[in-house]
Coordinates of C-alpha atoms and ligand atoms in Angstrom, one line a residue:
Chain A
M1 CA 27.5 -45.5 -119.1
L2 CA 28.1 -49.5 -119.8
D3 CA 30.7 -51.8 -118.7
I4 CA 31.2 -55.3 -120.2
N5 CA 33.1 -57.6 -117.7
R6 CA 34.7 -60.5 -119.8
I7 CA 32.0 -62.2 -121.8
S8 CA 32.2 -65.1 -123.8
K9 CA 29.8 -66.7 -125.9
T10 CA 29.5 -69.7 -127.4
F11 CA 27.2 -70.7 -130.3
N12 CA 26.7 -74.5 -131.2
R13 CA 28.8 -76.0 -128.4
G14 CA 29.8 -79.6 -128.8
T15 CA 28.6 -80.2 -132.2
V16 CA 31.4 -79.9 -135.5
N17 CA 29.6 -75.7 -136.0
E18 CA 30.5 -75.1 -132.5
K19 CA 32.0 -71.4 -132.3
R20 CA 33.5 -69.2 -129.8
A21 CA 32.2 -65.5 -131.1
L22 CA 33.2 -63.9 -128.2
S23 CA 35.7 -64.8 -125.6
G24 CA 36.4 -62.4 -122.7
L25 CA 35.1 -59.3 -124.3
D26 CA 36.0 -56.3 -122.1
L27 CA 34.4 -52.8 -122.9
H28 CA 33.7 -49.9 -120.5
L29 CA 32.1 -47.1 -122.0
A30 CA 32.0 -43.7 -120.5
E31 CA 28.9 -41.4 -120.7
G32 CA 29.0 -39.5 -123.8
D33 CA 31.7 -41.4 -125.4
F34 CA 30.7 -43.0 -129.2
V35 CA 32.9 -45.8 -130.5
T36 CA 33.4 -47.1 -134.0
V37 CA 33.8 -50.4 -134.0
I38 CA 35.3 -52.3 -137.3
G39 CA 36.6 -55.9 -137.8
G40 CA 36.8 -58.6 -140.2
N41 CA 33.8 -60.9 -140.9
G42 CA 32.9 -63.2 -138.1
A43 CA 34.8 -61.0 -135.8
G44 CA 32.1 -61.0 -133.6
K45 CA 30.9 -57.3 -133.3
S46 CA 27.4 -58.1 -134.7
T47 CA 27.5 -61.1 -131.6
M48 CA 28.7 -58.3 -129.1
L49 CA 25.2 -55.6 -130.0
N50 CA 23.5 -59.0 -130.0
A51 CA 24.7 -59.6 -126.5
I52 CA 24.5 -56.1 -125.4
A53 CA 20.4 -55.9 -126.3
G54 CA 19.5 -59.6 -124.9
T55 CA 19.2 -61.4 -128.4
W56 CA 20.9 -64.4 -126.7
F57 CA 22.5 -64.6 -122.4
V58 CA 26.0 -64.8 -122.4
D59 CA 28.1 -67.8 -121.2
E60 CA 30.3 -65.7 -118.8
G61 CA 30.8 -62.1 -117.7
S62 CA 28.4 -59.5 -117.5
L63 CA 26.8 -56.4 -118.4
L64 CA 26.1 -53.1 -117.3
I65 CA 24.5 -50.3 -118.3
D66 CA 24.1 -47.5 -116.0
G67 CA 25.2 -49.3 -113.4
T68 CA 22.5 -51.5 -113.9
D69 CA 23.3 -55.6 -113.5
V70 CA 21.2 -56.5 -117.3
T71 CA 23.3 -59.6 -117.4
R72 CA 20.4 -61.6 -116.9
L73 CA 17.3 -59.1 -118.1
P74 CA 15.2 -60.6 -121.0
E75 CA 15.4 -58.5 -124.7
H76 CA 12.6 -57.2 -124.1
R77 CA 13.4 -55.5 -120.6
R78 CA 16.8 -54.6 -121.9
A79 CA 14.8 -52.6 -124.2
A80 CA 14.2 -49.9 -122.2
Y81 CA 18.5 -48.5 -122.2
L82 CA 18.4 -49.6 -125.3
G83 CA 17.8 -47.8 -128.9
R84 CA 18.9 -50.3 -132.0
V85 CA 19.5 -49.7 -135.7
F86 CA 20.2 -53.1 -138.0
Q87 CA 22.4 -53.6 -140.9
D88 CA 19.3 -55.1 -142.8
P89 CA 16.8 -52.3 -143.6
M90 CA 14.0 -54.3 -142.9
T91 CA 14.6 -55.5 -139.2
G92 CA 14.1 -52.2 -138.2
T93 CA 10.6 -51.3 -139.1
A94 CA 7.0 -53.2 -138.6
A95 CA 6.4 -53.4 -142.6
S96 CA 3.0 -53.3 -142.1
M97 CA 2.0 -50.4 -140.3
Q98 CA 2.6 -47.3 -140.9
I99 CA 5.7 -44.6 -140.4
E100 CA 3.6 -42.6 -137.3
E101 CA 2.6 -46.6 -135.6
N102 CA 6.4 -47.5 -135.8
L103 CA 6.8 -44.3 -134.0
A104 CA 4.4 -44.4 -131.9
L105 CA 5.3 -48.3 -130.5
A106 CA 9.0 -47.1 -130.3
A107 CA 7.8 -43.8 -128.2
R108 CA 6.4 -46.2 -125.9
R109 CA 9.9 -48.4 -125.2
G110 CA 10.6 -49.3 -121.8
K111 CA 7.0 -47.9 -121.0
H112 CA 3.5 -50.0 -119.7
R113 CA 1.5 -51.2 -122.7
N114 CA -2.4 -51.2 -121.7
L115 CA -5.7 -50.3 -123.5
R116 CA -4.6 -46.6 -123.8
K117 CA -4.9 -45.3 -126.6
G118 CA -2.1 -45.9 -129.2
I119 CA -1.2 -42.9 -130.8
T120 CA -2.4 -39.8 -130.2
S121 CA -3.0 -36.7 -131.4
K122 CA -0.5 -35.2 -129.6
E123 CA 2.3 -37.3 -130.5
R124 CA 1.2 -36.6 -134.0
E125 CA 1.9 -33.4 -134.2
A126 CA 5.9 -34.0 -132.5
Y127 CA 6.3 -36.8 -135.1
R128 CA 5.9 -34.6 -137.5
E129 CA 8.7 -32.2 -136.1
Q130 CA 11.2 -35.0 -135.5
L131 CA 10.5 -36.0 -139.3
K132 CA 12.4 -32.8 -140.0
I133 CA 15.4 -33.9 -139.1
L134 CA 15.5 -36.4 -141.4
E135 CA 15.6 -34.1 -144.6
L136 CA 13.7 -36.7 -146.5
G137 CA 10.3 -35.4 -146.6
L138 CA 8.5 -38.1 -143.9
E139 CA 6.8 -35.8 -142.5
D140 CA 4.3 -35.7 -144.7
R141 CA 3.9 -39.0 -145.3
L142 CA 2.8 -40.4 -141.5
T143 CA 0.3 -42.5 -142.9
T144 CA 2.6 -44.1 -145.2
G145 CA 3.1 -47.8 -144.9
V146 CA 6.6 -48.4 -144.1
G147 CA 6.3 -51.3 -146.4
L148 CA 6.0 -48.6 -149.2
L149 CA 9.7 -47.0 -148.3
S150 CA 13.3 -47.8 -149.4
G151 CA 15.6 -48.9 -147.9
G152 CA 17.2 -45.8 -146.7
Q153 CA 14.5 -43.9 -146.0
R154 CA 13.3 -47.0 -143.3
Q155 CA 16.6 -47.4 -141.8
A156 CA 16.3 -43.1 -141.2
L157 CA 13.1 -43.7 -140.0
T158 CA 14.8 -47.0 -137.8
L159 CA 17.1 -44.3 -136.4
L160 CA 14.9 -41.9 -135.5
M161 CA 12.6 -45.2 -133.7
A162 CA 15.8 -45.6 -131.6
T163 CA 16.3 -42.3 -130.7
L164 CA 13.1 -41.1 -130.1
Q165 CA 13.2 -41.4 -126.3
K166 CA 16.5 -41.2 -125.1
P167 CA 18.5 -44.0 -125.0
K168 CA 21.1 -44.8 -122.4
L169 CA 22.9 -46.9 -125.2
L170 CA 22.5 -46.6 -129.2
L171 CA 23.4 -49.3 -130.5
L172 CA 24.2 -49.6 -134.3
D173 CA 25.2 -52.3 -136.7
E174 CA 26.7 -51.4 -140.4
H175 CA 23.4 -49.7 -140.3
T176 CA 24.2 -47.7 -143.6
A177 CA 26.1 -50.6 -145.0
A178 CA 22.7 -52.2 -146.9
L179 CA 22.6 -48.3 -149.1
D180 CA 23.8 -46.4 -151.6
P181 CA 26.4 -44.3 -150.9
K182 CA 24.4 -41.2 -151.4
T183 CA 21.5 -42.3 -149.0
A184 CA 24.5 -43.9 -146.3
A185 CA 26.1 -40.4 -146.4
K186 CA 22.7 -39.2 -145.5
V187 CA 21.6 -41.2 -143.2
L188 CA 25.4 -40.9 -140.9
E189 CA 24.7 -37.5 -141.1
A190 CA 21.4 -38.0 -139.3
T191 CA 23.2 -40.3 -137.0
D192 CA 25.7 -37.9 -136.6
K193 CA 23.0 -34.9 -136.0
I194 CA 20.9 -36.9 -133.4
V195 CA 23.6 -38.5 -131.6
G196 CA 25.4 -34.6 -131.0
R197 CA 21.9 -33.1 -130.2
D198 CA 21.2 -35.4 -127.3
N199 CA 24.6 -36.3 -126.3
L200 CA 23.9 -40.4 -126.5
T201 CA 26.1 -43.0 -126.1
T202 CA 27.0 -44.7 -129.2
I203 CA 28.3 -47.8 -130.5
M204 CA 28.2 -47.6 -134.3
I205 CA 29.8 -51.1 -136.4
T206 CA 31.2 -50.4 -139.7
H207 CA 33.5 -51.7 -142.4
N208 CA 33.8 -48.0 -143.8
M209 CA 37.6 -47.3 -142.4
K210 CA 37.0 -43.6 -143.3
D211 CA 34.1 -44.0 -142.0
A212 CA 35.2 -45.4 -138.7
I213 CA 38.0 -42.5 -137.9
H214 CA 35.8 -40.0 -139.0
H215 CA 33.4 -40.5 -137.0
G216 CA 33.4 -40.7 -132.8
N217 CA 35.9 -39.9 -129.9
R218 CA 36.8 -43.4 -130.1
L219 CA 37.9 -46.5 -132.5
V220 CA 38.3 -50.5 -131.5
M221 CA 38.8 -53.3 -133.5
M222 CA 37.7 -56.8 -132.7
H223 CA 39.3 -59.8 -134.2
E224 CA 38.3 -63.7 -133.2
G225 CA 35.6 -62.6 -129.9
H226 CA 37.4 -59.4 -128.0
I227 CA 38.9 -56.4 -129.1
I228 CA 42.3 -56.1 -130.3
Y229 CA 43.2 -52.3 -130.2
D230 CA 41.2 -49.6 -128.6
V231 CA 42.3 -45.8 -129.4
S232 CA 40.7 -42.5 -128.7
G233 CA 41.1 -38.4 -128.6
E234 CA 44.4 -37.1 -130.4
E235 CA 45.7 -40.8 -131.5
K236 CA 41.9 -41.4 -133.1
R237 CA 42.0 -37.8 -135.0
K238 CA 45.6 -38.9 -136.3
L239 CA 44.6 -42.6 -137.1
T240 CA 45.0 -43.1 -140.9
V241 CA 43.4 -46.0 -143.2
S242 CA 46.9 -47.5 -143.7
D243 CA 47.3 -47.2 -139.7
L244 CA 44.1 -49.4 -139.0
L245 CA 45.2 -52.1 -142.4
H246 CA 48.3 -52.7 -141.0
K247 CA 47.5 -53.3 -137.4
F248 CA 44.6 -55.2 -139.3
E249 CA 47.9 -57.4 -140.7
E250 CA 49.8 -57.0 -137.3
A251 CA 46.5 -58.8 -135.9
S252 CA 45.7 -61.2 -138.1
G253 CA 49.6 -62.5 -139.6
G254 CA 48.4 -61.1 -143.1
E255 CA 45.3 -63.4 -143.3
F256 CA 43.5 -59.7 -143.7
A257 CA 45.2 -59.3 -147.3
N258 CA 41.5 -60.9 -148.7
D259 CA 39.2 -59.8 -146.0
R260 CA 36.6 -57.0 -148.1
M261 CA 38.2 -54.9 -145.0
M262 CA 40.3 -54.1 -147.4
L263 CA 38.2 -52.9 -149.7
A264 CA 37.1 -49.9 -147.4
Chain B
M1 CA -32.9 -78.8 -160.5
N2 CA -34.9 -76.7 -159.0
I3 CA -34.3 -72.7 -158.7
M4 CA -36.7 -72.1 -156.5
A5 CA -34.3 -74.7 -154.1
L6 CA -31.6 -72.9 -154.1
F7 CA -33.5 -69.6 -153.5
N8 CA -35.2 -71.1 -150.5
A9 CA -31.8 -71.8 -149.4
L10 CA -29.9 -69.2 -149.5
P11 CA -31.1 -66.9 -145.7
G12 CA -30.3 -70.2 -143.9
A13 CA -26.1 -70.1 -146.0
C14 CA -25.8 -66.8 -145.3
A15 CA -26.7 -66.6 -141.4
Q16 CA -24.5 -70.1 -141.5
G17 CA -22.0 -68.0 -143.5
L18 CA -22.4 -64.9 -141.1
I19 CA -22.0 -67.0 -138.0
W20 CA -18.8 -68.9 -139.6
G21 CA -17.9 -65.1 -140.1
I22 CA -17.5 -64.2 -136.5
M23 CA -15.4 -67.2 -136.3
A24 CA -13.1 -66.5 -139.4
I25 CA -12.9 -63.0 -137.9
G26 CA -10.9 -64.8 -135.2
V27 CA -8.4 -66.8 -137.5
F28 CA -8.1 -63.8 -138.9
I29 CA -6.4 -62.8 -136.0
T30 CA -3.7 -65.2 -135.1
Y31 CA -3.3 -65.9 -139.3
W32 CA -3.2 -62.5 -140.7
I33 CA -2.5 -60.6 -137.3
L34 CA 0.3 -62.5 -135.7
D35 CA 1.1 -64.6 -138.2
L36 CA 0.3 -67.7 -136.6
A37 CA -1.5 -70.9 -138.3
D38 CA -3.1 -72.1 -134.9
L39 CA -5.4 -75.4 -135.7
T40 CA -6.4 -74.8 -131.4
V41 CA -9.3 -73.7 -133.3
D42 CA -10.6 -77.1 -134.7
G43 CA -11.4 -77.6 -131.0
T44 CA -12.8 -74.4 -129.7
M45 CA -15.0 -74.4 -132.5
C46 CA -16.9 -77.5 -130.9
T47 CA -15.8 -75.9 -126.9
G48 CA -17.9 -73.0 -127.4
G49 CA -20.6 -74.5 -128.7
A50 CA -20.8 -77.3 -126.2
V51 CA -20.0 -74.8 -123.0
C52 CA -22.9 -72.6 -124.1
I53 CA -25.3 -75.5 -124.8
M54 CA -24.9 -77.1 -121.7
M55 CA -25.2 -74.3 -119.2
M56 CA -28.5 -73.5 -121.2
L57 CA -29.7 -76.7 -120.5
S58 CA -28.5 -76.2 -117.4
G59 CA -31.1 -73.1 -116.6
Y60 CA -28.2 -70.2 -117.7
N61 CA -29.3 -67.2 -119.9
V62 CA -28.5 -67.0 -123.7
W63 CA -25.5 -64.3 -122.6
V64 CA -24.2 -65.9 -119.5
S65 CA -23.7 -68.8 -121.6
L66 CA -21.6 -67.5 -124.7
L67 CA -19.9 -65.2 -122.3
A68 CA -18.9 -68.5 -120.9
A69 CA -18.3 -69.8 -123.8
F70 CA -15.9 -67.2 -125.0
L71 CA -14.3 -67.5 -121.8
A72 CA -13.5 -71.5 -122.2
G73 CA -11.6 -70.5 -125.9
M74 CA -10.2 -68.0 -124.5
L75 CA -8.5 -70.7 -121.9
A76 CA -7.7 -73.4 -124.8
G77 CA -5.6 -70.1 -126.6
L78 CA -3.9 -69.6 -123.1
V79 CA -3.0 -73.4 -123.4
T80 CA -1.7 -72.6 -126.8
G81 CA 0.3 -69.4 -126.7
L82 CA 1.6 -71.3 -123.2
L83 CA 2.7 -74.4 -125.0
H84 CA 4.4 -72.3 -128.2
T85 CA 6.2 -69.6 -125.7
A86 CA 7.2 -70.9 -122.4
F87 CA 7.5 -74.4 -123.4
G88 CA 9.1 -73.8 -127.4
I89 CA 6.7 -75.7 -129.2
P90 CA 6.4 -74.7 -132.5
A91 CA 2.8 -72.7 -133.1
I92 CA 1.2 -75.7 -135.4
L93 CA 2.4 -77.8 -132.9
A94 CA 1.1 -76.4 -129.9
G95 CA -2.4 -75.7 -132.0
I96 CA -2.5 -79.7 -132.9
L97 CA -2.0 -80.6 -129.4
S98 CA -4.3 -78.7 -127.9
Q99 CA -7.0 -79.3 -130.8
L100 CA -6.3 -82.7 -129.6
G101 CA -6.9 -83.0 -125.9
L102 CA -9.4 -80.4 -126.4
Y103 CA -11.5 -83.6 -127.9
S104 CA -11.3 -85.8 -124.6
I105 CA -12.6 -82.1 -123.0
N106 CA -15.5 -81.7 -125.2
L107 CA -17.1 -85.3 -125.0
R108 CA -16.7 -84.0 -120.9
I109 CA -18.7 -81.2 -121.0
M110 CA -21.1 -82.4 -123.2
D111 CA -21.6 -85.6 -120.7
N112 CA -20.0 -87.7 -122.5
K113 CA -22.4 -87.7 -125.7
A114 CA -21.1 -86.9 -129.7
N115 CA -24.7 -84.9 -129.5
Q116 CA -26.9 -82.2 -126.8
A117 CA -29.8 -80.7 -128.1
I118 CA -31.5 -78.1 -127.6
S119 CA -35.5 -76.9 -128.2
V120 CA -36.1 -74.0 -129.8
D121 CA -39.4 -73.8 -128.3
K122 CA -38.3 -74.5 -125.3
Y123 CA -35.5 -72.4 -124.7
S124 CA -34.9 -68.9 -125.6
L125 CA -31.9 -69.0 -128.4
L126 CA -30.7 -65.8 -129.6
V127 CA -30.1 -67.6 -132.9
S128 CA -31.9 -70.7 -134.9
L129 CA -32.3 -71.8 -138.3
R130 CA -35.6 -71.7 -137.5
Y131 CA -35.0 -67.4 -137.3
I132 CA -35.0 -66.8 -140.2
K133 CA -38.8 -66.9 -141.5
G134 CA -42.4 -65.7 -140.4
V135 CA -40.1 -64.5 -136.9
P136 CA -40.3 -60.1 -136.7
F137 CA -37.4 -58.3 -138.3
Y138 CA -36.0 -57.8 -134.3
R139 CA -35.8 -61.5 -133.8
N140 CA -34.3 -63.1 -137.2
T141 CA -31.3 -64.8 -136.9
L142 CA -29.1 -62.6 -140.1
L143 CA -30.1 -59.6 -138.4
I144 CA -28.8 -60.6 -134.9
A145 CA -25.7 -62.2 -136.7
L146 CA -25.0 -59.0 -138.4
L147 CA -25.5 -57.0 -135.6
I148 CA -23.2 -58.8 -133.6
I149 CA -20.6 -58.8 -136.2
A150 CA -20.9 -55.2 -136.1
L151 CA -20.4 -55.0 -132.4
L152 CA -17.5 -57.1 -133.0
I153 CA -15.4 -55.2 -135.5
G154 CA -15.9 -52.1 -133.7
L155 CA -15.0 -53.1 -130.0
L156 CA -11.6 -54.8 -132.7
Y157 CA -11.2 -52.3 -134.2
W158 CA -10.9 -50.1 -131.0
F159 CA -8.8 -52.8 -129.7
F160 CA -6.1 -53.1 -131.9
G161 CA -5.8 -49.3 -131.5
T162 CA -4.9 -49.2 -128.1
E163 CA -1.4 -49.9 -127.6
L164 CA -1.3 -53.6 -126.3
G165 CA -3.6 -54.1 -129.6
C166 CA -0.7 -51.9 -131.6
S167 CA 1.8 -54.4 -129.9
I168 CA -0.1 -57.4 -131.3
R169 CA 0.1 -56.3 -134.4
A170 CA 4.1 -55.0 -134.8
T171 CA 4.7 -59.1 -133.2
G172 CA 2.8 -60.4 -135.6
S173 CA 4.8 -58.1 -138.8
N174 CA 8.4 -58.9 -137.4
P175 CA 9.0 -59.8 -133.8
N176 CA 12.6 -58.9 -133.8
M177 CA 11.6 -55.1 -134.0
S178 CA 8.8 -55.4 -131.9
R179 CA 11.1 -57.2 -129.1
A180 CA 14.0 -54.3 -129.6
Q181 CA 11.0 -51.6 -128.8
G182 CA 10.6 -53.4 -125.1
I183 CA 7.6 -55.3 -126.6
N184 CA 7.4 -58.5 -124.5
T185 CA 6.3 -60.5 -127.5
D186 CA 5.9 -63.9 -125.8
L187 CA 2.8 -62.1 -124.1
T188 CA 1.3 -60.5 -126.6
K189 CA 1.5 -64.0 -128.9
I190 CA -0.9 -65.3 -125.7
V191 CA -3.3 -62.5 -125.4
G192 CA -3.4 -62.8 -129.5
L193 CA -4.4 -66.6 -129.3
M194 CA -6.5 -65.6 -126.2
L195 CA -8.2 -63.5 -128.3
S196 CA -8.2 -65.9 -131.0
N197 CA -9.5 -68.2 -129.6
G198 CA -12.7 -66.9 -127.7
I199 CA -13.5 -65.6 -130.1
V200 CA -14.4 -68.8 -131.9
A201 CA -15.8 -70.3 -128.9
F202 CA -18.3 -67.4 -129.2
A203 CA -19.5 -68.5 -132.8
S204 CA -19.4 -72.0 -131.8
G205 CA -21.9 -70.8 -129.2
L206 CA -23.5 -69.1 -131.7
Y207 CA -23.4 -72.4 -134.1
A208 CA -24.6 -74.5 -131.7
Q209 CA -28.1 -72.4 -131.6
Y210 CA -28.1 -72.1 -134.9
Q211 CA -28.0 -75.7 -135.1
G212 CA -29.9 -77.0 -132.3
F213 CA -27.2 -79.0 -130.8
A214 CA -23.7 -79.3 -129.9
D215 CA -21.6 -81.6 -131.8
I216 CA -18.4 -83.5 -131.1
N217 CA -17.7 -83.2 -134.7
A218 CA -18.5 -79.5 -135.1
G219 CA -14.8 -78.0 -135.4
R220 CA -13.8 -81.3 -138.0
G221 CA -12.0 -78.7 -140.4
A222 CA -12.9 -75.3 -138.8
I223 CA -9.5 -73.9 -139.7
V224 CA -9.4 -74.6 -142.9
I225 CA -13.2 -72.6 -143.2
G226 CA -12.6 -69.7 -141.7
L227 CA -8.7 -69.5 -143.9
A228 CA -11.4 -69.9 -146.8
A229 CA -12.8 -66.6 -145.3
V230 CA -10.4 -64.8 -145.0
I231 CA -8.9 -65.9 -148.1
I232 CA -11.9 -65.4 -149.6
G233 CA -12.9 -61.2 -148.1
Q234 CA -9.1 -60.3 -149.2
V235 CA -9.1 -61.8 -152.9
V236 CA -12.6 -60.3 -153.1
F237 CA -12.8 -57.2 -151.3
G238 CA -8.5 -56.7 -151.0
R239 CA -8.5 -54.2 -153.9
I240 CA -10.2 -52.1 -152.8
H241 CA -8.2 -49.1 -150.3
G242 CA -9.9 -50.0 -146.9
N243 CA -8.9 -49.7 -142.8
F244 CA -8.5 -52.4 -140.4
A245 CA -12.2 -52.3 -140.1
F246 CA -13.2 -53.0 -143.2
K247 CA -10.8 -55.6 -144.0
L248 CA -13.0 -57.4 -140.9
L249 CA -15.7 -56.8 -142.6
S250 CA -14.2 -58.4 -145.4
V251 CA -13.4 -61.4 -143.7
A252 CA -17.1 -61.6 -142.5
M253 CA -18.4 -61.8 -145.7
G254 CA -16.2 -63.9 -147.2
G255 CA -17.7 -66.6 -144.6
V256 CA -21.0 -65.4 -145.9
I257 CA -19.4 -66.5 -149.7
Y258 CA -18.0 -69.3 -148.7
Y259 CA -21.3 -70.6 -147.8
L260 CA -23.3 -69.7 -150.2
V261 CA -21.0 -71.3 -153.1
L262 CA -21.1 -74.0 -151.2
Q263 CA -24.4 -74.4 -151.4
V264 CA -24.8 -73.6 -154.9
V265 CA -22.3 -77.5 -154.7
L266 CA -24.9 -78.6 -153.1
W267 CA -27.9 -77.7 -155.6
L268 CA -25.5 -78.9 -158.1
G269 CA -25.6 -82.2 -156.6
L270 CA -23.0 -83.4 -155.1
N271 CA -22.8 -84.7 -151.8
A272 CA -22.0 -83.0 -148.6
N273 CA -19.6 -85.5 -147.5
D274 CA -17.6 -84.5 -150.5
L275 CA -17.6 -80.7 -149.0
K276 CA -14.2 -81.0 -147.0
L277 CA -12.4 -81.9 -150.2
I278 CA -13.8 -79.2 -151.9
S279 CA -13.3 -76.1 -149.1
A280 CA -10.1 -77.8 -149.2
M281 CA -9.4 -77.3 -152.5
I282 CA -10.7 -73.7 -152.8
V283 CA -8.5 -72.7 -149.7
A284 CA -5.6 -74.8 -150.7
I285 CA -5.8 -72.8 -154.7
F286 CA -6.2 -69.2 -153.1
L287 CA -3.1 -70.3 -151.2
A288 CA -1.5 -70.5 -153.5
I289 CA -2.4 -68.4 -155.9
P290 CA -0.1 -65.5 -154.4
Y291 CA 2.5 -67.9 -154.4
L292 CA 2.5 -68.7 -158.1
K293 CA 2.0 -65.3 -159.2
G294 CA 4.7 -64.1 -157.4
K295 CA 7.2 -66.9 -158.4
H296 CA 6.2 -66.1 -161.9
F297 CA 6.0 -62.4 -162.2
S298 CA 7.7 -60.1 -159.1
K299 CA 9.3 -61.3 -155.9
P300 CA 6.7 -62.0 -153.5
V301 CA 6.3 -59.5 -151.4
K302 CA 4.3 -60.6 -147.4
K303 CA 2.0 -58.1 -145.8
G304 CA 3.0 -54.4 -147.4
G305 CA 6.5 -55.5 -148.1
A306 CA 9.4 -53.4 -149.0
N307 CA 11.7 -52.0 -151.7
R308 CA 14.8 -51.3 -151.1
A309 CA 16.9 -48.4 -151.5
Ligands
ADP401 N1 23.3 -67.3 -133.7 C1 24.5 -67.2 -134.2 N2 24.5 -69.0 -134.5 C2 25.9 -69.7 -134.1 N3 26.5 -69.1 -134.5 C3 27.0 -67.7 -134.7 C4 25.3 -67.0 -133.9 N4 25.9 -65.5 -134.8 C5 27.1 -65.6 -134.6 N5 27.0 -66.8 -135.0 C6 28.8 -66.7 -135.6 O1 29.4 -66.2 -134.7 C7 30.5 -65.7 -135.0 C8 30.4 -64.1 -134.9 O2 29.7 -63.6 -136.0 P1 29.4 -62.6 -136.2 O3 29.3 -61.0 -134.7 O4 28.0 -62.2 -137.3 O5 30.5 -61.4 -136.6 P2 30.9 -59.8 -137.4 O6 31.7 -59.3 -136.5 O7 30.8 -60.1 -138.4 O8 29.4 -59.2 -137.2 C9 30.5 -66.0 -136.6 O9 31.7 -67.4 -137.3 C10 29.4 -66.3 -137.2 O10 29.0 -67.3 -137.6
MG402 MG1 28.4 -58.2 -138.7

């Protein structure tokens, strides 16, 4: 479903701030794969998702989604294949628009937008149904402005928007990190429900190693812009947090001792 | 100070305010909906009048001339939009470049004259300062301007409810989210800028008729007047819960209030040349209020803002 072929990306090339954020990253996902991604701060996890989404173009390598080469496709065209939820709950929704308007925008992802109605009454009913899966009571607040929702509610809404039209690939970037533990658990539960229901191919970045182990069928660890560890199936199921910490230290020569990964 | 002089001036002030209210609706589209400060309007607020008057002088019907003014404004918006999106020039600078370029173009449209007059007696104008009193009510400029505003609000209400209109609103609200939802934000910005400048040029065409001439300086400081109307509308009517159509109406009414205040200021004996300074001060104060309020009382929250869990 996804082929990342040796991509590289350097930011601020030729300046003192030059940073090679991705270096020869290679990753291949089969349909229905749910892969969790861990790695230290600055390992290039978010950068990998941005490369897939087309926030900018990569310097080297190629990207294929379901066999289609998207390496040179601009962000808004790639969106047709992708559902995204970001770390910052403010990023994924339009605050000045209503819940139903946000959903209607998402329902038209990848479609041509013209002078037809921005939202129909038939859609409204469908959204009411779909909001129920979040178990937040949002189904009764269709015309509430999204700016009035809490971070957790907005993040759950963004998740629903990302999956309203089945994406070929769901990209989750630490989408529960900014939430309180209870809300985070709820959003994660909704994530599992939706991903399982639609058998979505998913990449989920997390800094919580337990979550990384307990969700998905595959786990990769990133370091310095590429993947240093990749497990799936039985081997992944048997992983423990201390196994992962050990792997980290091995990869980094102990420098992770102070990293926030240790807190997880 | 003769209070009757003030009263006699009020209908005219209302008419000017309504026409500038139409202009302010154009500014509202970029400033409020798209979250862009577009200075092109200082140019298009002259272009529309120039095109409209020159076309009428060459014998075209008033509606055809106004349509041409609208299209000319859209063209100016297109240039600014391309400078901003295709060439990466910051929106403010792109607007300033268009505005400067338009000065020369406006002069050419007006046959290299700074001023082109049109006689209300010889041409059938839609609005005029002579049509405020002593004309049948259906020719009254106040009524015509109100009808145009009502029609414009209706059209915009419909448009911003369409898929394209919603994607323009989303672009202004959150461009990153918009791209993630497949919206071509370059395109939506261009469409928004074109629509805005088209409306401003249309208002300019009306204003030139109202005054009886097109003037090369007609647009100087127009953005400030437009912003003043938008802000006054928000401050005066913003507290009342209202839908999008009501917001547009409050912007237009902001234009009327602006001109009424101006009339009073003039009546109090201030020089007409001091108006620009007063306008700038009014806008600066109203722009500063929400910021200062936010700084001293709570977190600044923009456009409905956000709560965190
Ligand atoms: N747009 C950008 N411009 C410059 N540097 C960037 C940009 N995006 C990411 N980086 C840098 O690339 C590195 C990897 O960042 P990121 O992918 O965000 O790490 P993480 O694994 O924590 O998500 C960091 O050093 C970051 O500062
Ligand atoms: Mg990150």
